[in-house]
Coordinates of C-alpha atoms and ligand atoms in Angstrom, one line a residue:
M185 CA 0.0 0.0 0.0
E186 CA 1.2 3.5 -0.8
V187 CA 0.8 6.2 1.9
K188 CA 1.6 9.9 1.6
T189 CA 3.3 12.3 3.9
I190 CA 6.0 15.0 3.7
C191 CA 9.7 14.8 4.3
P192 CA 10.4 17.1 7.3
H193 CA 14.1 17.5 6.9
C194 CA 14.3 20.9 5.2
G195 CA 12.1 23.9 4.2
L196 CA 11.1 22.3 0.8
L197 CA 8.9 19.8 2.7
C198 CA 8.9 17.5 -0.4
D199 CA 6.0 15.1 -0.8
L200 CA 7.0 11.7 0.3
T201 CA 5.2 8.5 -0.7
L202 CA 6.0 5.4 1.4
L203 CA 5.3 1.8 1.0
K204 CA 3.6 0.3 3.9
E205 CA 2.2 -3.1 4.9
R206 CA 2.3 -3.9 8.6
E207 CA 5.4 -1.8 8.8
I208 CA 6.9 0.9 6.6
L209 CA 8.9 -0.9 3.9
G210 CA 10.6 1.9 2.0
T211 CA 10.1 5.0 -0.2
V212 CA 8.4 4.9 -3.6
P213 CA 11.1 6.0 -6.0
S214 CA 10.8 9.7 -6.7
P215 CA 13.1 12.7 -7.3
L216 CA 14.0 13.3 -3.7
C217 CA 17.4 13.9 -2.2
V218 CA 19.1 11.0 -0.3
K219 CA 18.0 12.4 3.1
G220 CA 14.4 12.3 1.9
L221 CA 14.7 8.8 0.5
L222 CA 16.1 7.5 3.8
A223 CA 14.0 9.6 6.2
W224 CA 11.5 6.8 7.0
T225 CA 14.3 4.5 8.4
I226 CA 14.4 6.8 11.5
T227 CA 11.1 5.1 12.5
Y228 CA 12.9 1.9 13.4
D229 CA 16.2 3.3 14.5
Q230 CA 17.7 1.3 17.3
S231 CA 18.2 4.5 19.3
R232 CA 14.4 5.1 19.7
I233 CA 13.2 5.4 23.2
Y234 CA 9.8 4.0 24.3
Q235 CA 9.6 5.1 28.0
P236 CA 10.9 8.2 29.9
M237 CA 14.5 7.9 31.0
M238 CA 16.3 9.6 33.8
R239 CA 20.1 10.0 34.4
K240 CA 21.1 7.9 37.4
G241 CA 24.8 8.4 38.0
R242 CA 26.6 7.7 34.7
K243 CA 23.8 5.8 33.1
H244 CA 20.2 6.4 32.2
A245 CA 17.4 4.2 33.5
T246 CA 13.8 4.0 32.4
I247 CA 11.3 5.5 34.8
H248 CA 7.5 5.6 35.0
W249 CA 5.6 8.4 33.4
K250 CA 4.3 9.4 36.8
E251 CA 7.9 10.1 38.0
A252 CA 8.7 12.0 34.8
V253 CA 5.7 14.2 35.1
E254 CA 6.4 14.9 38.8
T255 CA 10.0 15.8 38.0
M256 CA 8.8 18.3 35.4
R257 CA 6.3 19.7 37.8
R258 CA 9.1 20.3 40.3
K259 CA 11.4 21.8 37.7
I260 CA 8.9 24.4 36.4
K261 CA 8.8 26.0 39.8
N262 CA 12.3 27.4 39.0
K263 CA 10.6 30.5 37.6
G264 CA 13.1 33.0 36.1
A265 CA 15.7 30.2 35.5
L266 CA 13.8 28.3 32.8
T267 CA 14.2 28.2 29.1
F268 CA 12.2 26.5 26.3
V269 CA 14.4 25.4 23.4
V270 CA 12.5 24.6 20.1
S271 CA 13.5 23.7 16.6
G272 CA 12.0 24.0 13.1
S273 CA 11.2 20.2 13.4
C274 CA 8.5 21.0 16.0
T275 CA 5.0 21.0 14.4
E276 CA 2.8 24.1 14.7
E277 CA 0.5 22.2 17.0
E278 CA 3.5 21.3 19.3
L279 CA 4.7 25.0 19.2
A280 CA 1.2 26.2 20.3
W281 CA 1.5 24.0 23.4
I282 CA 5.0 24.9 24.2
Y283 CA 4.3 28.6 23.7
S284 CA 1.3 28.4 26.0
L285 CA 3.5 26.9 28.8
S286 CA 6.5 29.1 28.3
N287 CA 4.2 32.2 28.2
S288 CA 2.4 31.2 31.4
L289 CA 5.7 30.8 33.2
G290 CA 7.3 34.0 31.7
A291 CA 10.1 31.9 30.2
P292 CA 11.6 32.6 26.8
M293 CA 11.2 30.3 23.8
V294 CA 14.5 30.2 22.0
T295 CA 16.3 28.2 19.3
T296 CA 20.0 27.1 19.2
D297 CA 20.0 26.1 15.5
P298 CA 22.6 28.4 13.8
V299 CA 20.7 28.7 10.5
L300 CA 17.4 29.1 12.3
S301 CA 18.7 31.8 14.6
A302 CA 20.5 33.5 11.8
S303 CA 17.2 33.7 9.8
I304 CA 15.7 35.8 12.6
F305 CA 17.7 38.8 11.6
C306 CA 17.5 38.4 7.8
K307 CA 14.8 39.7 5.5
Q308 CA 13.7 36.4 4.0
A309 CA 13.0 35.4 0.4
T310 CA 10.9 32.4 -0.6
I311 CA 11.7 29.5 -2.9
S312 CA 9.3 30.9 -5.5
D313 CA 11.7 34.0 -5.7
L314 CA 14.1 31.7 -7.5
E315 CA 11.8 31.6 -10.5
T316 CA 11.9 35.4 -10.9
A317 CA 15.4 36.4 -9.8
D318 CA 17.7 37.7 -12.6
V319 CA 20.8 37.5 -10.5
I320 CA 21.4 34.9 -7.8
F321 CA 24.3 35.2 -5.4
I322 CA 25.0 32.0 -3.5
L323 CA 26.9 32.1 -0.2
G324 CA 28.6 28.8 0.5
E325 CA 28.3 25.4 -1.1
L326 CA 24.7 24.8 -2.3
L327 CA 24.9 21.9 -4.8
E328 CA 26.6 19.5 -2.5
F329 CA 24.3 20.4 0.5
H330 CA 21.1 20.7 -1.3
P331 CA 20.8 18.9 -4.6
V332 CA 17.0 19.4 -5.0
L333 CA 17.2 23.2 -4.7
A334 CA 20.4 23.3 -6.7
G335 CA 18.4 21.7 -9.5
Q336 CA 15.9 24.6 -9.4
I337 CA 18.7 27.2 -9.5
L338 CA 20.4 25.5 -12.5
R339 CA 17.1 25.5 -14.3
S340 CA 16.9 29.3 -13.8
K341 CA 20.4 29.6 -15.2
Y342 CA 19.9 27.4 -18.3
E343 CA 16.2 28.1 -19.0
R344 CA 15.9 31.8 -18.2
G345 CA 19.5 33.0 -18.3
T346 CA 19.8 34.0 -14.6
R347 CA 23.3 35.1 -13.8
L348 CA 24.8 33.0 -10.9
F349 CA 27.6 34.2 -8.5
C350 CA 29.0 32.2 -5.7
L351 CA 31.1 33.2 -2.7
S352 CA 32.7 30.2 -1.1
S353 CA 36.1 29.5 0.3
R354 CA 35.9 26.0 -1.1
L355 CA 35.6 25.4 -4.9
G356 CA 32.8 22.8 -4.7
P357 CA 30.2 21.9 -7.3
S358 CA 28.4 25.3 -7.0
S359 CA 31.5 27.1 -8.3
W360 CA 31.4 25.0 -11.5
F361 CA 28.2 26.7 -12.5
S362 CA 28.8 30.2 -11.2
E363 CA 31.1 33.1 -11.4
T364 CA 32.9 32.5 -8.2
L365 CA 34.8 34.6 -5.6
Q366 CA 37.0 32.3 -3.5
P367 CA 38.1 34.1 -0.3
L368 CA 40.3 32.6 2.4
P369 CA 38.3 30.5 4.8
G370 CA 36.5 33.0 7.1
G371 CA 37.0 35.9 4.8
E372 CA 33.4 35.9 3.5
S373 CA 32.2 38.6 5.9
L374 CA 35.0 41.0 4.9
V375 CA 34.2 40.5 1.2
L376 CA 30.5 41.1 1.7
L377 CA 31.1 44.3 3.7
H378 CA 33.4 45.5 0.9
M379 CA 30.7 44.9 -1.6
A380 CA 28.3 47.0 0.6
Q381 CA 31.0 49.7 0.7
M382 CA 31.3 49.7 -3.1
L383 CA 27.6 50.1 -3.5
I384 CA 27.6 53.0 -1.1
Q385 CA 30.6 54.7 -2.7
Q386 CA 29.2 54.3 -6.2
G387 CA 25.7 55.4 -5.0
T388 CA 24.2 52.4 -6.7
Y389 CA 22.2 51.1 -3.7
K390 CA 18.5 51.7 -3.3
K391 CA 18.3 55.2 -1.7
E392 CA 15.0 54.6 0.0
Q393 CA 16.8 52.1 2.2
E394 CA 18.6 55.0 4.0
K395 CA 15.4 55.4 6.0
I396 CA 15.9 52.0 7.7
P397 CA 17.2 52.2 11.3
G398 CA 20.9 51.7 11.6
F399 CA 21.9 52.9 8.2
P400 CA 24.2 55.8 9.3
E401 CA 26.0 53.5 11.8
F402 CA 26.4 50.8 9.2
R403 CA 27.8 53.3 6.7
S404 CA 30.4 54.5 9.2
T405 CA 31.4 50.9 10.1
L406 CA 32.3 50.5 6.4
K407 CA 34.8 53.4 6.6
A408 CA 37.1 51.4 9.0
L409 CA 37.3 48.1 7.1
P410 CA 40.6 46.3 6.7
P411 CA 41.5 45.9 2.9
V412 CA 39.7 43.2 1.1
D413 CA 43.1 41.6 0.0
R414 CA 43.2 40.3 3.6
A415 CA 40.5 37.9 2.5
G416 CA 42.5 36.9 -0.5
I417 CA 40.3 38.8 -3.0
K418 CA 41.4 41.6 -5.2
P419 CA 39.2 44.8 -5.1
L420 CA 38.9 44.6 -8.9
A421 CA 37.3 41.2 -8.7
L422 CA 34.3 42.7 -6.8
S423 CA 33.3 45.2 -9.4
P424 CA 31.5 42.8 -11.8
V425 CA 29.6 41.2 -9.0
V426 CA 28.6 44.5 -7.4
D427 CA 27.6 46.0 -10.8
A428 CA 25.5 43.0 -11.7
L429 CA 23.7 43.0 -8.3
A430 CA 23.1 46.8 -8.6
K431 CA 21.7 46.6 -12.1
A432 CA 19.5 43.5 -11.5
K433 CA 15.8 43.9 -11.4
K434 CA 15.4 41.2 -8.9
P435 CA 18.6 40.1 -7.2
L436 CA 18.5 37.3 -4.7
F437 CA 20.9 35.9 -2.1
V438 CA 20.9 32.2 -1.2
V439 CA 22.6 31.1 2.0
T440 CA 23.5 27.5 2.5
P441 CA 24.1 25.6 5.8
S442 CA 27.8 25.2 4.9
V443 CA 28.2 28.8 5.9
T444 CA 27.7 27.9 9.5
K445 CA 30.9 25.8 9.4
T446 CA 33.1 28.9 9.8
D447 CA 34.0 30.5 13.1
N448 CA 32.5 33.8 12.1
W449 CA 29.3 32.6 10.4
K450 CA 27.2 35.0 12.4
E451 CA 29.2 38.0 11.2
T452 CA 29.0 36.7 7.7
L453 CA 25.2 36.4 7.8
L454 CA 24.9 39.9 9.4
S455 CA 27.1 41.3 6.6
L456 CA 25.0 39.5 4.0
S457 CA 21.7 40.8 5.4
N458 CA 23.0 44.3 5.5
L459 CA 24.1 44.0 1.9
A460 CA 20.7 42.6 0.9
L461 CA 19.0 45.5 2.8
L462 CA 21.0 48.0 0.7
L463 CA 19.7 46.3 -2.4
D464 CA 16.2 45.8 -1.0
C465 CA 16.3 42.2 -1.8
G466 CA 15.6 39.1 0.2
V467 CA 17.8 36.3 1.5
L468 CA 16.8 32.7 1.0
I469 CA 18.1 30.6 3.8
V470 CA 18.3 27.0 2.7
G471 CA 17.3 24.5 5.2
G472 CA 14.8 26.6 6.8
L473 CA 11.7 25.4 8.6
E474 CA 12.2 28.6 10.6
K475 CA 9.2 30.5 9.4
G476 CA 7.0 28.4 11.7
L477 CA 9.2 29.5 14.6
R478 CA 9.1 33.1 13.7
K479 CA 5.4 33.2 14.1
Y480 CA 5.9 32.4 17.7
G481 CA 8.6 35.2 18.2
V482 CA 11.2 32.6 19.0
E483 CA 14.5 34.3 19.8
E484 CA 18.1 33.3 19.5
Y485 CA 19.6 31.3 22.5
D486 CA 21.8 33.7 24.4
G487 CA 24.3 31.0 25.4
K488 CA 24.0 31.7 29.1
R489 CA 23.7 28.8 31.6
K490 CA 20.1 28.1 32.7
K491 CA 18.9 26.1 35.7
V492 CA 16.4 24.1 33.7
A493 CA 16.0 23.7 29.9
F494 CA 13.0 22.1 28.3
I495 CA 14.3 21.1 24.9
F496 CA 12.0 20.0 22.1
R497 CA 13.3 18.1 19.0
S498 CA 16.6 20.0 19.4
D499 CA 20.2 19.1 20.1
P500 CA 20.8 19.3 23.9
R501 CA 24.6 19.6 23.3
S502 CA 24.1 23.2 22.3
V503 CA 22.3 24.2 25.5
D504 CA 24.0 25.0 28.7
A505 CA 21.8 24.1 31.7
D506 CA 22.0 22.4 35.1
F507 CA 19.1 20.1 34.2
K508 CA 18.1 19.3 30.6
I509 CA 14.7 17.8 29.8
L510 CA 14.6 16.5 26.3
F511 CA 11.5 15.7 24.3
T512 CA 12.8 13.3 21.7
P513 CA 12.0 10.2 19.8
Y514 CA 15.7 9.0 20.3
F515 CA 18.1 8.4 23.1
V516 CA 20.6 11.2 23.6
E517 CA 23.3 10.9 26.2
E518 CA 23.5 14.6 27.1
A519 CA 20.0 15.0 28.5
D520 CA 19.1 14.4 32.2
L521 CA 15.5 13.5 31.6
L522 CA 14.4 12.0 28.3
I523 CA 10.7 12.2 27.3
P524 CA 9.7 9.9 24.4
I525 CA 7.6 11.6 21.7
P526 CA 6.6 10.3 18.2
C527 CA 8.9 10.6 15.2
F528 CA 7.6 12.2 12.0
T529 CA 5.9 9.1 10.6
E530 CA 3.9 8.7 13.7
L531 CA 2.6 12.2 13.9
S532 CA -0.1 14.3 12.2
G533 CA 0.7 18.0 12.3
T534 CA 1.6 21.1 10.4
L535 CA 5.0 22.4 9.3
T536 CA 5.8 25.7 7.6
D537 CA 7.9 25.5 4.5
A538 CA 10.5 28.0 3.3
D539 CA 7.8 29.9 1.4
G540 CA 5.7 30.4 4.6
G541 CA 3.1 28.0 3.3
T542 CA 2.0 25.1 5.4
K543 CA 2.1 21.4 4.7
K544 CA 0.6 18.5 6.6
L545 CA 2.5 15.6 8.1
N546 CA 0.3 12.5 8.0
K547 CA 0.4 9.8 10.6
I548 CA 1.6 6.7 8.8
S549 CA 2.0 4.4 11.7
D550 CA 1.0 4.3 15.4
P551 CA 3.7 5.4 17.9
P552 CA 4.9 2.7 20.2
Q553 CA 2.8 2.2 23.3
D554 CA 3.9 4.7 26.0
V555 CA 5.1 7.2 23.5
R556 CA 3.0 10.3 23.9
E557 CA 2.5 13.6 22.0
V558 CA 3.9 16.8 23.3
G559 CA 0.5 18.4 24.0
S560 CA -0.8 15.4 26.0
I561 CA 2.4 15.4 28.2
L562 CA 2.4 19.2 28.8
S563 CA -1.3 19.2 29.7
E564 CA -0.6 16.6 32.4
V565 CA 2.4 18.6 33.7
V566 CA 0.2 21.7 34.0
E567 CA -3.4 20.9 34.3
E568 CA -5.8 23.4 32.6
L569 CA -3.0 24.2 30.1
R570 CA -4.4 24.9 26.6
P571 CA -2.5 25.5 23.3
S572 CA -2.2 29.3 22.5
S573 CA -2.1 31.1 19.2
P574 CA 1.1 33.0 18.3
P575 CA 1.8 36.5 19.7
P576 CA 1.4 39.6 17.4
K577 CA 4.3 40.0 14.9
K578 CA 7.2 42.3 15.8
P579 CA 8.5 44.6 13.0
L580 CA 11.8 43.3 11.5
F581 CA 14.6 44.7 9.3
E582 CA 17.2 46.9 10.6
F583 CA 20.9 47.5 9.6
K584 CA 22.9 45.7 12.2
E585 CA 26.4 46.6 13.3
V586 CA 29.0 43.9 12.4
K587 CA 31.4 44.3 15.3
E588 CA 33.3 41.1 15.6
K589 CA 35.7 39.2 13.5
I590 CA 35.7 41.2 10.3
N591 CA 39.3 40.2 10.1
V592 CA 39.9 36.9 8.4
P593 CA 40.8 34.2 11.0
R594 CA 44.3 33.0 10.6
V595 CA 44.9 29.5 9.5
S596 CA 47.3 28.0 12.0
A597 CA 50.9 27.7 10.8
G598 CA 50.9 24.2 12.2
F599 CA 48.6 23.0 9.4
P600 CA 50.3 22.2 6.1
F601 CA 46.9 22.0 4.3
L602 CA 43.3 23.0 4.9
L603 CA 41.2 20.2 6.2
Y604 CA 37.5 19.7 5.3
S605 CA 35.7 17.0 7.2
Q606 CA 32.5 15.6 5.8
P607 CA 29.6 17.9 6.4
T608 CA 27.6 17.6 9.6
Y609 CA 24.0 18.7 9.6
F610 CA 22.7 21.4 11.8
N611 CA 19.4 19.8 12.6
F612 CA 19.4 17.3 15.4
D613 CA 17.6 14.6 13.5
W614 CA 20.0 15.2 10.6
V615 CA 22.9 14.1 12.9
K616 CA 21.2 10.7 13.0
L617 CA 20.5 10.9 9.3
K618 CA 24.1 11.7 8.6
K619 CA 25.1 8.5 10.3
L620 CA 22.8 6.6 8.0
L621 CA 24.1 8.5 4.9
D622 CA 27.6 7.7 5.9
R623 CA 26.8 4.1 5.9
F624 CA 24.8 4.4 2.7
L625 CA 27.5 6.4 0.9
D626 CA 30.4 4.7 2.6
L627 CA 31.9 8.0 3.6
K628 CA 32.4 7.1 7.3
D629 CA 35.3 8.8 9.0
S630 CA 36.8 10.3 5.9
F631 CA 38.3 13.7 5.0
E632 CA 39.0 15.4 1.7
L633 CA 42.4 16.4 0.4
N634 CA 43.2 18.1 -2.9
P635 CA 45.4 16.2 -5.3
E636 CA 48.4 18.6 -4.9
D637 CA 48.5 18.3 -1.1
A638 CA 47.9 14.6 -1.3
E639 CA 51.0 14.2 -3.6
R640 CA 53.1 16.5 -1.6
L641 CA 52.3 14.6 1.6
G642 CA 52.4 11.2 0.0
I643 CA 48.8 10.3 0.8
K644 CA 46.9 8.0 -1.5
E645 CA 43.1 7.7 -1.9
G646 CA 41.7 5.4 0.7
A647 CA 44.8 5.6 3.0
E648 CA 44.2 5.7 6.7
V649 CA 45.7 8.9 8.0
M650 CA 46.2 10.1 11.6
L651 CA 45.2 13.8 11.8
R652 CA 46.2 16.0 14.6
T653 CA 44.5 19.3 15.5
E654 CA 45.5 21.6 18.4
K655 CA 43.0 19.7 20.6
E656 CA 42.8 16.1 19.5
E657 CA 44.0 13.3 17.3
F658 CA 41.8 11.1 15.1
K659 CA 42.1 8.6 12.3
R660 CA 40.4 9.3 9.0
V661 CA 40.3 7.8 5.5
A662 CA 41.7 10.1 2.8
L663 CA 39.5 11.0 -0.2
V664 CA 41.6 12.8 -2.8
R665 CA 39.2 15.2 -4.5
R666 CA 39.6 18.2 -6.8
S667 CA 36.9 20.1 -4.8
Ligands
SF4_747 S1 15.0 18.4 -0.4 FE1 14.6 18.6 1.8 S2 12.4 18.1 2.0 FE2 13.1 17.4 0.0 S3 13.6 15.2 0.4 FE3 15.5 16.4 0.6 S4 15.6 16.9 2.8 FE4 13.5 16.2 2.4

């Protein structure tokens, strides 16, 4: 039997048709990315949890629901020291319950996801903007991270003549199809600020944008920039890109999750959103299910230690708290109390796609006995709790000061080459998926090396190499790749 739902692993929310008899058997072949094709396997992952679990010493032990609920009731008494951490994987129905509880306790609702939190300060574009943009500027490596969206961008190029630019320190597949600026790693922010400076000096930005708060301060920041050569880019190389963006009727910036792999990714995204504001164009953040979060006024996690964190479908490793309560379908070592909830095939609910539209998750199979939905659990923790609708929208868009790290981070002299490990995904479920992908693609524990460095260091494809960083040592298999 064929059953339909959606893949919840990025803002495209592709339609997913699964084969099901008593159990789910697989995905009906369709043009999905490999993450989508394998998404269903999470349902039967051996790390699923079926009962609440509490840390007891170094280990976790299963506990009764009653004890789990009592513990949560005690913990919410720590008013003023609570935080509620959510991710784009939470359904709208779950967010309504979480918002209701956090609001009633006066505790903030935050996200730790780098791309999601970055998206809060960007003016966002939608996927449909790809069909009308005449110049697309890609920040980072898109093709490798997001083949489905990359297909749409390439269609724009070859069917409509859209001009493509790419800013990436790594010459991956995106650069093969674009006019590419390759800065030193971490130099992206400086390049983007120089592009903004050029627009202002030439007077080719949209003048009406001067009314936006923060413009004078932003303009004066640009006067004190270090030279762009520091990022490994010649000033002349910027002119064609800046001219094309200024002349475009509908320029569009596309940001990929690979950007968050650099130390100063936040400054890079701030610089990009300022540049986009100067041109009055949007930024499409690939990956994003964040529009659902923005409805609820979710803010960026401030990184401060909390007494108690209630964490929903997010990675507990990025939250600092004395006691972490994780609502999750899977076992995660770093939580103190684990509350089992359904995975995406066991849940009906609404997710918001990258265009701000909504799509429905269909329940394909029943959750295991004792696995309960978020709303049912929270309404037992606080009786009388009801789901709430989102708060009124706050106005957005402002030029933001880029204070930190506009200098290019130095590559340590101890490293004879630049190391790229295999990509890790920013979404908690994707960490699990990555393990599956590694098995599927046979990429486990590998690293990439360009052919020149490989020859110089005498390393052959497939060789096991011991790598040493300033902090640790680890073994990896070498993949000799041009990119
Ligand atoms: S593109 Fe996104 S939504 Fe579509 S299958 Fe891949 S991960 Fe899932």
